[in-house]
Tab-separated table of C-alpha atoms in Angstrom:
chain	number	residue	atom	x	y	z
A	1	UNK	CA	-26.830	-53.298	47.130
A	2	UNK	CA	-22.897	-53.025	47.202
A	3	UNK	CA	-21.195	-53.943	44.086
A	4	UNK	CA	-18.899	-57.115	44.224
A	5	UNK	CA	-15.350	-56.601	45.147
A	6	UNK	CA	-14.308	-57.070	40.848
A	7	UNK	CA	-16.787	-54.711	39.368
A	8	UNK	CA	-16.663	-51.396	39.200
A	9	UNK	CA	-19.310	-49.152	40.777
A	10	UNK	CA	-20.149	-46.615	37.969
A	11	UNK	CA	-21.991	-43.392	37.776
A	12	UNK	CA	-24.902	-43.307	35.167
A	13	UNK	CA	-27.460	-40.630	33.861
A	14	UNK	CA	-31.202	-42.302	32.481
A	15	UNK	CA	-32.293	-39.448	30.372
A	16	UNK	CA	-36.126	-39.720	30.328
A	17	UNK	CA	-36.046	-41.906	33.800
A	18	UNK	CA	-39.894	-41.392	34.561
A	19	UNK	CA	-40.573	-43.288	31.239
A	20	UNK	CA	-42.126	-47.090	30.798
A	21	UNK	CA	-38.794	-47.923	30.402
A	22	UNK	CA	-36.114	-45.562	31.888
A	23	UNK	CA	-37.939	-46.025	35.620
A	24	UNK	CA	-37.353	-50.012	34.882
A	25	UNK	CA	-33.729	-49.253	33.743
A	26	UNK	CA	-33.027	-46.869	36.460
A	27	UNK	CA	-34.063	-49.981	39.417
A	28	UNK	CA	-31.905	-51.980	37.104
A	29	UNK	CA	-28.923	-50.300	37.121
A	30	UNK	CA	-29.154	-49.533	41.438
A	31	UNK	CA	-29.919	-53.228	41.638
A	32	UNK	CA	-26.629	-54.111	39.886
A	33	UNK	CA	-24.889	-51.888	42.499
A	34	UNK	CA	-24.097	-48.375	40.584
A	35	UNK	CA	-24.877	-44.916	40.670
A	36	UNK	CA	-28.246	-43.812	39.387
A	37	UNK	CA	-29.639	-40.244	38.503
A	38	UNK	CA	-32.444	-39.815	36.152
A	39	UNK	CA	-33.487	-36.809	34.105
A	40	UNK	CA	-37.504	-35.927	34.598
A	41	UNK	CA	-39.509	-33.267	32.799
A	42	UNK	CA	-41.595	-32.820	35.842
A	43	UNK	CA	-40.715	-29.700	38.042
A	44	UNK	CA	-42.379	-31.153	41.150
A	45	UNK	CA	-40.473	-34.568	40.612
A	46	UNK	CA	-37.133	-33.185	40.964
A	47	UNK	CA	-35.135	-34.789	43.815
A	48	UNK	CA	-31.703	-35.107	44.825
A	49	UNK	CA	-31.854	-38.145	41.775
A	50	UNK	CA	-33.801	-36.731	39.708
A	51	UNK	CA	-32.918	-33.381	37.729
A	52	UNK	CA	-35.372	-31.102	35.704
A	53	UNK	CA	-34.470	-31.703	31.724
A	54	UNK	CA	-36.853	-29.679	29.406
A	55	UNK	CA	-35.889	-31.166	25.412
A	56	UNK	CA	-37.159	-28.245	24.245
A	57	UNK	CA	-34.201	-26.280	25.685
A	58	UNK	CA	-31.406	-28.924	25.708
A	59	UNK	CA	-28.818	-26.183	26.024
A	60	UNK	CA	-30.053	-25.230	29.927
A	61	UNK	CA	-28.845	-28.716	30.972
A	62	UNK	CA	-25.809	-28.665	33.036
A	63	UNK	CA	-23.877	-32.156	32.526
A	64	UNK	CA	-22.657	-33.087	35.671
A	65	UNK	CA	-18.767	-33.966	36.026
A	66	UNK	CA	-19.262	-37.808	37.061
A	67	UNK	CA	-21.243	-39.250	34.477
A	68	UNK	CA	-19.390	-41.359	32.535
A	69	UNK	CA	-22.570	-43.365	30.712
A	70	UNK	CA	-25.479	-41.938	29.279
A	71	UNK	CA	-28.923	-43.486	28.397
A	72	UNK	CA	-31.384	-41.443	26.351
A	73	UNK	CA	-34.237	-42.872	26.286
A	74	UNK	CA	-36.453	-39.790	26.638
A	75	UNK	CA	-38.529	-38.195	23.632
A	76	UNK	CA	-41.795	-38.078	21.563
A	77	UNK	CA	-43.178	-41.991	21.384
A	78	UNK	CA	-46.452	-41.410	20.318
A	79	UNK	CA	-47.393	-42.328	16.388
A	80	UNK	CA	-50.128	-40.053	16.453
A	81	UNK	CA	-48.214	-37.277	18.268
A	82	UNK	CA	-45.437	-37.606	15.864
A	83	UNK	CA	-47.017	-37.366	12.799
A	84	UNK	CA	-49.060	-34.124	13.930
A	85	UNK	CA	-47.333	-32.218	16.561
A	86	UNK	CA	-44.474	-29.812	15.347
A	87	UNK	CA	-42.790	-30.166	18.831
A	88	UNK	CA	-41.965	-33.842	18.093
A	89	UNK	CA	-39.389	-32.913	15.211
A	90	UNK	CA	-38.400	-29.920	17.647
A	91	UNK	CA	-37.530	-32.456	20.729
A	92	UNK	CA	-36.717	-35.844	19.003
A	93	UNK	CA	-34.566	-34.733	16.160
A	94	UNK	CA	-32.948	-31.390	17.640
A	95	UNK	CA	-33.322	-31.087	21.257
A	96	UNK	CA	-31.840	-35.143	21.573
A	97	UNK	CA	-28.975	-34.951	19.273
A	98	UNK	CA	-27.688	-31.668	20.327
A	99	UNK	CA	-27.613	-32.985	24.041
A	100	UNK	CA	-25.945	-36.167	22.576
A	101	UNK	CA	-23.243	-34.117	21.276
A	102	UNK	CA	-22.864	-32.549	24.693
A	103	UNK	CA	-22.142	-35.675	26.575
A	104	UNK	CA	-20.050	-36.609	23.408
A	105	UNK	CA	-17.857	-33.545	24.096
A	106	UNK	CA	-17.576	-34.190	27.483
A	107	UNK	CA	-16.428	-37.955	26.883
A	108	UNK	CA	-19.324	-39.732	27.993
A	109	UNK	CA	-20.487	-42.710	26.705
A	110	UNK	CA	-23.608	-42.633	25.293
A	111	UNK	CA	-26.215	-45.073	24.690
A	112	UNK	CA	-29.550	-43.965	22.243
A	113	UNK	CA	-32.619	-45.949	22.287
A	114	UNK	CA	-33.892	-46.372	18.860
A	115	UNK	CA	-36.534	-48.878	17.479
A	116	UNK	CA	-36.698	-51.064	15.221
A	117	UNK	CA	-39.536	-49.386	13.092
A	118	UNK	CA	-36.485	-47.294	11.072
A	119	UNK	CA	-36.168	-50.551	9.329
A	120	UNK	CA	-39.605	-50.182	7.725
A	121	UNK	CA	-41.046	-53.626	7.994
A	122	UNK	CA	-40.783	-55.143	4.843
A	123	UNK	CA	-37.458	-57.075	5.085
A	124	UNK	CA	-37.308	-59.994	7.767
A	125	UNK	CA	-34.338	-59.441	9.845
A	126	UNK	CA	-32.726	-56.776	9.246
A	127	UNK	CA	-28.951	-56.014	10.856
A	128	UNK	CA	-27.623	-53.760	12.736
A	129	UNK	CA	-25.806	-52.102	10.023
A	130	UNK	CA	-28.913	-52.195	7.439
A	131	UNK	CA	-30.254	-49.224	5.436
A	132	UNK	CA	-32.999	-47.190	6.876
A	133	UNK	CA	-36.418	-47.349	5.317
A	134	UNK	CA	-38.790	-45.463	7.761
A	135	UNK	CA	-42.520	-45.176	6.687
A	136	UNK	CA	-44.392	-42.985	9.427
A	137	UNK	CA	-43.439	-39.953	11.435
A	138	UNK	CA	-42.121	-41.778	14.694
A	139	UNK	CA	-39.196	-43.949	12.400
A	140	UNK	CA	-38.279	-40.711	10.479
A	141	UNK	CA	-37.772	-38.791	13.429
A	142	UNK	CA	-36.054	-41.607	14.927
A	143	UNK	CA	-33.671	-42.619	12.281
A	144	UNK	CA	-32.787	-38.635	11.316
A	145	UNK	CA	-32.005	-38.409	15.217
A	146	UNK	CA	-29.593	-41.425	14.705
A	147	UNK	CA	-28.060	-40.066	11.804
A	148	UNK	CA	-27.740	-36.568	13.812
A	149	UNK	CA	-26.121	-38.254	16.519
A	150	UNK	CA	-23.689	-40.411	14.408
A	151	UNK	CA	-22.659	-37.029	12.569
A	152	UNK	CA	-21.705	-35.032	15.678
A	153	UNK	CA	-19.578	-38.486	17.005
A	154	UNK	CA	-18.082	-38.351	13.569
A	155	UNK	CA	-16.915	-34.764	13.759
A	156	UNK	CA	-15.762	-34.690	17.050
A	157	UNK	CA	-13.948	-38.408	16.645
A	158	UNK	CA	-15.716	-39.932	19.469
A	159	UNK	CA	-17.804	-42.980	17.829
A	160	UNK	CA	-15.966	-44.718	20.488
A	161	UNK	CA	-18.401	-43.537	22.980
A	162	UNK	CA	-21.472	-44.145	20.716
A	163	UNK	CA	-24.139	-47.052	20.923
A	164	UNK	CA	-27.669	-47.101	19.151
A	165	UNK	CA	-29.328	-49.863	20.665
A	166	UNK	CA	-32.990	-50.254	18.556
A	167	UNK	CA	-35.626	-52.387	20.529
A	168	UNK	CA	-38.650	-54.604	19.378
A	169	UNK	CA	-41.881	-53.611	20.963
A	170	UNK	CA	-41.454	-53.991	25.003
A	171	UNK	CA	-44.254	-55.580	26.844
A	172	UNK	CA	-45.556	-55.549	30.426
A	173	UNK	CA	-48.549	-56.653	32.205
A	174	UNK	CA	-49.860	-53.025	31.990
A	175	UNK	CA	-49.098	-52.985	27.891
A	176	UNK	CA	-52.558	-51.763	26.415
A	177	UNK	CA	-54.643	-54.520	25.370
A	178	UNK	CA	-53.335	-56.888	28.265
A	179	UNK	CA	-55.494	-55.474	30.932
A	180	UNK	CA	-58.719	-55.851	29.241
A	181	UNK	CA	-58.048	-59.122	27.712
A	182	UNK	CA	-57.145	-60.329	31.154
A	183	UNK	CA	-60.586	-58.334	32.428
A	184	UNK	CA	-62.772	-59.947	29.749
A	185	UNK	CA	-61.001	-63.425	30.469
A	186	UNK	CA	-61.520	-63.145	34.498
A	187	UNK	CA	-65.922	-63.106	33.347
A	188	UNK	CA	-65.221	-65.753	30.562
A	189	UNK	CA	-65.355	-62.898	27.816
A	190	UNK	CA	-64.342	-63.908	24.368
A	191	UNK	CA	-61.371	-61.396	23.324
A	192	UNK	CA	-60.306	-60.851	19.512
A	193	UNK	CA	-56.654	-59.882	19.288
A	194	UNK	CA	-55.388	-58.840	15.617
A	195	UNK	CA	-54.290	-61.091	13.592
A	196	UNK	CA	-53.205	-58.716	10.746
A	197	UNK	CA	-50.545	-56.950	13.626
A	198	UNK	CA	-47.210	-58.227	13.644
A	199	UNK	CA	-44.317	-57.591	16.339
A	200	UNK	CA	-41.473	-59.416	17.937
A	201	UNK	CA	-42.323	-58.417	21.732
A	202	UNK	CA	-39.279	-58.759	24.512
A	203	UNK	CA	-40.444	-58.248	28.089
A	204	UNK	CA	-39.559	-55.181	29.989
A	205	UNK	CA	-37.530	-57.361	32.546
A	206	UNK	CA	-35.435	-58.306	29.337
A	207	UNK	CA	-34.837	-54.708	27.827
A	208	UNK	CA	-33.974	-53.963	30.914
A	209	UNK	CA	-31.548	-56.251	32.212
A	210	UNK	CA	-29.893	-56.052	29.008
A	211	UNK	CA	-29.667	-52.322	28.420
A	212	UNK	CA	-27.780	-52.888	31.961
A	213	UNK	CA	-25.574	-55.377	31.141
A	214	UNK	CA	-24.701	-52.982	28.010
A	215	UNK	CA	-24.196	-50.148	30.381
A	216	UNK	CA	-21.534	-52.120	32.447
A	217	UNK	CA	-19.790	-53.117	29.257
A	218	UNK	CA	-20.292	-50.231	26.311
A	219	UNK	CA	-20.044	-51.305	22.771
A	220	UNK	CA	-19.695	-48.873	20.282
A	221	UNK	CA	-21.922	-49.039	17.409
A	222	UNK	CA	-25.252	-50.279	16.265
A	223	UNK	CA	-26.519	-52.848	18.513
A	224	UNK	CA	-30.448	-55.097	18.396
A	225	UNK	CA	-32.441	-56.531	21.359
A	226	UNK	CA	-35.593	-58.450	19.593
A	227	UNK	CA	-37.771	-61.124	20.489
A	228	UNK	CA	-37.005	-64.635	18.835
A	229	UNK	CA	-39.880	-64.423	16.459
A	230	UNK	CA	-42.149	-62.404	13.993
A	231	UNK	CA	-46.031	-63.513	15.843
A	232	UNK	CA	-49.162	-61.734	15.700
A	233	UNK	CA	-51.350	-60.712	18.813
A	234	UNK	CA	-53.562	-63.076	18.014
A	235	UNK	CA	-50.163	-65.379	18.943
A	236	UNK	CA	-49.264	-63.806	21.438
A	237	UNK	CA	-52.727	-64.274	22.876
A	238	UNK	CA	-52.987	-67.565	22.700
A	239	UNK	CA	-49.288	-68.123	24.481
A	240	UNK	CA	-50.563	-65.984	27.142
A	241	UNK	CA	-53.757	-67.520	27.348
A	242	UNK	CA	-51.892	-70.972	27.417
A	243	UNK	CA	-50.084	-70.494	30.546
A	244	UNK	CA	-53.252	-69.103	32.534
A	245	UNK	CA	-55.306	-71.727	31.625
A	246	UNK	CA	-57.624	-69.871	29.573
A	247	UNK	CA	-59.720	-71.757	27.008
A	248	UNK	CA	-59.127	-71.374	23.101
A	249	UNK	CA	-62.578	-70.683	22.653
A	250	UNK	CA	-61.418	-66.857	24.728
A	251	UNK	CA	-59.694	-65.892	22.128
A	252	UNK	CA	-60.965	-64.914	18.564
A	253	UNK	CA	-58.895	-63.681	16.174
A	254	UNK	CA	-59.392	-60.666	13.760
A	255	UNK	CA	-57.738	-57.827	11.910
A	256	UNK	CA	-58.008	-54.212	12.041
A	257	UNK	CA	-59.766	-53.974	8.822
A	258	UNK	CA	-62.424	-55.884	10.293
A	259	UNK	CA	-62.690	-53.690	13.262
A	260	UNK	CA	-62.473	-50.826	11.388
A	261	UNK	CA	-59.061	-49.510	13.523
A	262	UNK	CA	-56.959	-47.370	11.633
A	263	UNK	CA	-53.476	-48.839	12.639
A	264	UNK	CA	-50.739	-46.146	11.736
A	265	UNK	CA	-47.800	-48.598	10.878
A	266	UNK	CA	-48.627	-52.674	9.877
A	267	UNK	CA	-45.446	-53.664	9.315
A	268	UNK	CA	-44.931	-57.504	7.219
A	269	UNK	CA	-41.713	-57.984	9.895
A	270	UNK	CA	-40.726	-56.840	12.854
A	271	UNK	CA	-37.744	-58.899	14.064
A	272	UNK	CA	-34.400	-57.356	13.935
A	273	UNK	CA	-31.727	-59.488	13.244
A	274	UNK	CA	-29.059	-59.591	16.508
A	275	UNK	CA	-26.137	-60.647	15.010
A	276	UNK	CA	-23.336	-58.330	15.275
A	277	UNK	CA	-24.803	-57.545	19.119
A	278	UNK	CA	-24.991	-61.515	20.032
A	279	UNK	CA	-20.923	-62.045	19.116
A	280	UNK	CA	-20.108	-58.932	20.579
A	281	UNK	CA	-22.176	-58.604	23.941
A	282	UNK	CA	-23.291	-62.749	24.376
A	283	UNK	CA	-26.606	-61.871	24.400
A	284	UNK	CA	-29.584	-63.635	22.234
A	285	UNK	CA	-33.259	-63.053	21.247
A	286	UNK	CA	-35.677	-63.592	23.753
A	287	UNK	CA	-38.199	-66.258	23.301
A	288	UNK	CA	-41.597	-66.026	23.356
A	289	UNK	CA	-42.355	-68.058	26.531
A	290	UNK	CA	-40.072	-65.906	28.356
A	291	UNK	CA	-42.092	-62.738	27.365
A	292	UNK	CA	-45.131	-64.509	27.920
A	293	UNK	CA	-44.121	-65.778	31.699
A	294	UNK	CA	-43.247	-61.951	32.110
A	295	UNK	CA	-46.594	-61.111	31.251
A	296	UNK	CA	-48.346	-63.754	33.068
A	297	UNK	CA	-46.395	-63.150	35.829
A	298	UNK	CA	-47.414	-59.739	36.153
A	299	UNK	CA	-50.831	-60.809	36.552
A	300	UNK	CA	-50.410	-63.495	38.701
A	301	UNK	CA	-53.554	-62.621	41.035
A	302	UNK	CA	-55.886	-63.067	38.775
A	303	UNK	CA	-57.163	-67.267	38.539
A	304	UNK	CA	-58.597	-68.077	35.417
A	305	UNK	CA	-58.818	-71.589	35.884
């Protein structure tokens, strides 16, 4: 795809391209016309696109001389990994920062995927400039990598080349317990979503798209992209269920107390307000239909009616 004759066709770096997210991102960003190469942590995966990053050694990476945008997206995700493995701290609040502060020096702008889970959960809406309050392993690490990053922009005076965009939960067709809800639905199972677990999804088409359009335009600073509302599964079930035609006597709802699942974060809220990111960038919450349609559409094979 060739870029149109008034944009600019710019060279970006996905750090962490192999991810959920960073493979959507890195489509994205060729689809809008620009210069892709991703970072992988697979030896055999390396390609001329696709260079070997280990985050356990930060310092072997060898920045290469046309970046000018950065996405790091890579890292320890896992809540249970996080909370147990020593590597996590190692990778997600050493190994990231210190490569942040390389493509700082170097003057390239750099964009760090955070979450909204520094926030805590127990405030609705929180900004973009709020206080942290982290309460598991996963937000501590994230939010002490932010405040790592922020601290090497600070001393080397280039917060003009810093964004920390934090993201709701991002959903797909493939997002664990989709598949077997849309399974037990296909036989006319019953499922039970929670009722007791709260997020504010946004689809991976949206997180995408957007994180592209922020790419193309770089705003320094703390930026949001949530969904429109705080809904439980048991919600987003029944939206879901809605547009496939699935009967409300499919979906049960319950908690994890009830099932006996040992949920590692229940936050109250999960929405993060978008304020400061809406009147800077034009871009808004996304609405639960639209996540849903995402969903749905990714499963558009299967006829439940």
């Amino acid at each position: 795809m060739k870029t149109s004759e008034n944009k600019k066709q710019s060279n970006f770096l996905v750090v962490g391209a192999d991810g959920f997210l960073g493979s959507r991102l890195v489509s994205q960003l060729i689809q809008q016309g620009h210069n892709v190469t991703g970072t992988t942590r697979r030896r055999g995966a390396v390609a001329p696109d696709r260079v070997f990053l280990d985050l356990n050694e930060p310092e072997n990476f060898k920045i290469s001389d046309n970046v000018e945008c950065v996405f790091i997206l890579a890292g320890i995700t896992n809540y249970g990994h996080c909370e147990t493995d020593p590597d996590a701290w190692k990778v997600n609040v050493e190994g990231i920062p210190y490569l942040a502060s390389c493509f700082l020096k170097a003057g390239v702008f750099v964009i760090f995927i955070s979450t909204n889970s520094v926030f805590g959960g127990d405030q609705p809406w929180p900004g973009e400039d709020d206080p942290h309050h982290p309460k598991i392993a996963y937000s501590r690490q994230k939010s002490a990598s932010e405040v790592a990053i922020r601290s090497q922009a600070e001393k080397l005076d280039r917060l003009e080349l810093l964004s920390i965009v934090r993201l709701t939960k991002i959903l797909a067709a493939s997002t664990s317990p989709f598949p077997q809800w849309f399974a037990a639905w296909k036989s006319a199972q019953v499922v039970t979503p929670f009722s007791d677990l709260i997020f504010a999804p946004i689809s991976l088409d949206f997180a995408a798209k957007k994180l592209g359009v922020l790419g193309e335009s770089p705003v320094p600073g703390n930026l949001h992209l949530s969904g429109e509302d705080n809904i439980t599964y048991f919600d987003f079930a029944k939206a879901v269920g809605k547009r496939m035609g699935v009967p409300d006597s499919l979906i049960e709802p319950t908690t994890s107390v009830e099932m006996g699942v040992k949920v590692l974060f229940l936050p109250q809220y999960s929405g993060i307000s978008m304020k400061r990111t809406s009147e800077l960038t034009g871009i808004f919450p996304e609405s639960l239909e639209s996540v849903a349609a995402f969903v749905v559409d990714g499963v558009s094979e299967l006829s439940l009616k």
